[in-house]
Every structure is written in C-alpha cells, then in structure tokens.
Amino acid sequence: MVQKDHRDEGMHFDNTIPFQITKLSTTSIVIDLSSNRIKGDIPVLPTSLTYFSIANNEFTGSIPSSMYSLDKLQILDMSNNKLSGIIPDIFPLNCNLKTLTSAVKY
C-alpha cells in the first residue's frame, strides 16, 4: 500500500484546520494533528482514514455525524479537547475501529 506524505504541501495552521484537509486524496489515510492548539469544530474527513488523532487541542462542539461513515478507521484519539455530547453507538457494523480514546463532556 502506498501512502502519500502531505507534510511538505504547505498546509499552515493558524489555530484552525484549513479547509484543504477535506480535499486530501484517497491515498491519505493517516492524519495526526495532536498537540497543536487547534480550535473549532472537527471537519469532514477523508473517507480513507485509518488513523486520526486530534488529541491535546482545543476542539469544541460534538462529533460530526460524517465521522461514523469512516469504515476504514482503526484508531481514533480525540482526548484532551473541549468536545461535548455523547458518542453514539452508530459506527458501521463493518467498522475496523480498534482503539477509541476520548473524553467527551455530557
């Protein structure tokens, strides 16, 4: 499997996730944005993700429903943010999720 490295494509963060992250190609399957002081809502994500970490940031709001269609996702870490609500039990039945780390306020 070939993974494209997007680290040098000029994505500069200014406390928010740039809109371009939603346009990443299907070869982008690992996104780690942990410990960057990023604020705002969790964006719509590429459906090919296998690893997604936004740990140790300042994300707010609830988990977007689009996240539940990420059937290739294996590791999801949303810990140490300012997320609220509940984590619904609606991940796909064929979901590959093996690790979920989250602290969500009710």
mmCIF file of C-alpha atoms in Angstrom:
data_model
loop_
_atom_site.group_PDB
_atom_site.id
_atom_site.type_symbol
_atom_site.label_atom_id
_atom_site.label_comp_id
_atom_site.label_asym_id
_atom_site.label_seq_id
_atom_site.Cartn_x
_atom_site.Cartn_y
_atom_site.Cartn_z
ATOM 1 C CA MET A 1 0.000 0.000 0.000
ATOM 2 C CA VAL A 2 1.351 3.424 -0.945
ATOM 3 C CA GLN A 3 0.880 6.342 1.391
ATOM 4 C CA LYS A 4 1.436 9.870 0.205
ATOM 5 C CA ASP A 5 3.219 12.145 2.649
ATOM 6 C CA HIS A 6 1.453 15.526 2.807
ATOM 7 C CA ARG A 7 3.766 17.124 5.363
ATOM 8 C CA ASP A 8 5.501 19.313 2.788
ATOM 9 C CA GLU A 9 2.464 20.509 0.845
ATOM 10 C CA GLY A 10 2.300 23.891 2.535
ATOM 11 C CA MET A 11 -0.537 23.327 4.992
ATOM 12 C CA HIS A 12 -0.023 26.035 7.564
ATOM 13 C CA PHE A 13 -2.204 26.002 10.669
ATOM 14 C CA ASP A 14 -3.363 29.177 12.373
ATOM 15 C CA ASN A 15 -5.244 27.631 15.305
ATOM 16 C CA THR A 16 -7.777 26.118 12.893
ATOM 17 C CA ILE A 17 -7.726 23.254 10.429
ATOM 18 C CA PRO A 18 -7.514 24.544 6.866
ATOM 19 C CA PHE A 19 -10.357 23.660 4.518
ATOM 20 C CA GLN A 20 -7.851 21.827 2.271
ATOM 21 C CA ILE A 21 -7.751 18.907 4.706
ATOM 22 C CA THR A 22 -11.166 17.853 3.439
ATOM 23 C CA LYS A 23 -9.730 17.694 -0.086
ATOM 24 C CA LEU A 24 -6.934 15.211 0.662
ATOM 25 C CA SER A 25 -6.809 12.360 -1.803
ATOM 26 C CA THR A 26 -7.755 8.784 -1.039
ATOM 27 C CA THR A 27 -4.086 7.903 -0.550
ATOM 28 C CA SER A 28 -4.073 9.986 2.646
ATOM 29 C CA ILE A 29 -5.011 7.545 5.348
ATOM 30 C CA VAL A 30 -3.167 8.850 8.429
ATOM 31 C CA ILE A 31 -3.818 12.276 9.969
ATOM 32 C CA ASP A 32 -2.193 13.228 13.256
ATOM 33 C CA LEU A 33 -2.941 16.779 14.389
ATOM 34 C CA SER A 34 -2.250 16.174 18.067
ATOM 35 C CA SER A 35 -0.801 18.865 20.344
ATOM 36 C CA ASN A 36 -1.228 21.853 18.023
ATOM 37 C CA ARG A 37 -3.634 24.147 19.944
ATOM 38 C CA ILE A 38 -6.143 23.840 17.096
ATOM 39 C CA LYS A 39 -9.588 25.332 17.812
ATOM 40 C CA GLY A 40 -13.021 24.911 16.300
ATOM 41 C CA ASP A 41 -15.170 22.050 15.113
ATOM 42 C CA ILE A 42 -13.957 18.722 13.774
ATOM 43 C CA PRO A 43 -14.074 18.990 9.961
ATOM 44 C CA VAL A 44 -15.456 16.497 7.457
ATOM 45 C CA LEU A 45 -12.693 13.944 6.946
ATOM 46 C CA PRO A 46 -11.452 11.873 4.004
ATOM 47 C CA THR A 47 -13.241 8.513 3.993
ATOM 48 C CA SER A 48 -9.971 6.603 3.565
ATOM 49 C CA LEU A 49 -8.663 7.422 7.057
ATOM 50 C CA THR A 50 -7.251 4.578 9.127
ATOM 51 C CA TYR A 51 -5.710 6.759 11.874
ATOM 52 C CA PHE A 52 -6.994 10.124 13.125
ATOM 53 C CA SER A 53 -5.668 11.951 16.169
ATOM 54 C CA ILE A 54 -6.656 15.409 17.352
ATOM 55 C CA ALA A 55 -5.548 14.813 20.943
ATOM 56 C CA ASN A 56 -4.418 17.734 23.096
ATOM 57 C CA ASN A 57 -6.041 20.557 21.142
ATOM 58 C CA GLU A 58 -8.983 22.893 21.742
ATOM 59 C CA PHE A 59 -11.670 21.365 19.508
ATOM 60 C CA THR A 60 -15.235 22.211 20.560
ATOM 61 C CA GLY A 61 -18.700 21.009 19.700
ATOM 62 C CA SER A 62 -19.806 17.455 19.145
ATOM 63 C CA ILE A 63 -18.533 14.630 16.977
ATOM 64 C CA PRO A 64 -19.777 15.203 13.404
ATOM 65 C CA SER A 65 -22.088 12.527 12.025
ATOM 66 C CA SER A 66 -19.841 12.219 8.948
ATOM 67 C CA MET A 67 -17.254 10.531 11.178
ATOM 68 C CA TYR A 68 -19.498 7.483 11.529
ATOM 69 C CA SER A 69 -19.045 6.646 7.843
ATOM 70 C CA LEU A 70 -15.275 6.190 8.199
ATOM 71 C CA ASP A 71 -15.378 2.414 7.870
ATOM 72 C CA LYS A 72 -11.585 2.098 7.410
ATOM 73 C CA LEU A 73 -10.818 3.969 10.639
ATOM 74 C CA GLN A 74 -8.830 1.840 13.102
ATOM 75 C CA ILE A 75 -7.513 4.353 15.636
ATOM 76 C CA LEU A 76 -9.366 7.471 16.777
ATOM 77 C CA ASP A 77 -7.944 9.720 19.504
ATOM 78 C CA MET A 78 -9.946 12.811 20.464
ATOM 79 C CA SER A 79 -8.724 13.057 24.056
ATOM 80 C CA ASN A 80 -7.999 16.322 25.857
ATOM 81 C CA ASN A 81 -10.228 18.647 23.848
ATOM 82 C CA LYS A 82 -13.384 20.602 24.691
ATOM 83 C CA LEU A 83 -15.845 18.294 22.948
ATOM 84 C CA SER A 84 -19.363 17.833 24.311
ATOM 85 C CA GLY A 85 -22.270 15.461 23.864
ATOM 86 C CA ILE A 86 -22.286 11.702 23.656
ATOM 87 C CA ILE A 87 -20.529 9.218 21.419
ATOM 88 C CA PRO A 88 -23.406 7.449 19.684
ATOM 89 C CA ASP A 89 -23.160 3.749 19.056
ATOM 90 C CA ILE A 90 -23.639 4.159 15.314
ATOM 91 C CA PHE A 91 -20.239 3.332 13.893
ATOM 92 C CA PRO A 92 -20.713 0.972 10.933
ATOM 93 C CA LEU A 93 -21.087 -2.709 11.761
ATOM 94 C CA ASN A 94 -18.158 -3.432 9.460
ATOM 95 C CA CYS A 95 -16.071 -0.751 11.163
ATOM 96 C CA ASN A 96 -12.410 -1.576 11.771
ATOM 97 C CA LEU A 97 -12.151 0.673 14.844
ATOM 98 C CA LYS A 98 -9.769 -0.956 17.315
ATOM 99 C CA THR A 99 -8.883 1.986 19.574
ATOM 100 C CA LEU A 100 -11.085 4.886 20.673
ATOM 101 C CA THR A 101 -9.659 7.402 23.100
ATOM 102 C CA SER A 102 -11.929 10.257 24.048
ATOM 103 C CA ALA A 103 -13.033 12.438 26.889
ATOM 104 C CA VAL A 104 -16.361 13.976 25.933
ATOM 105 C CA LYS A 105 -18.362 16.146 28.337
ATOM 106 C CA TYR A 106 -22.081 15.411 28.582
#
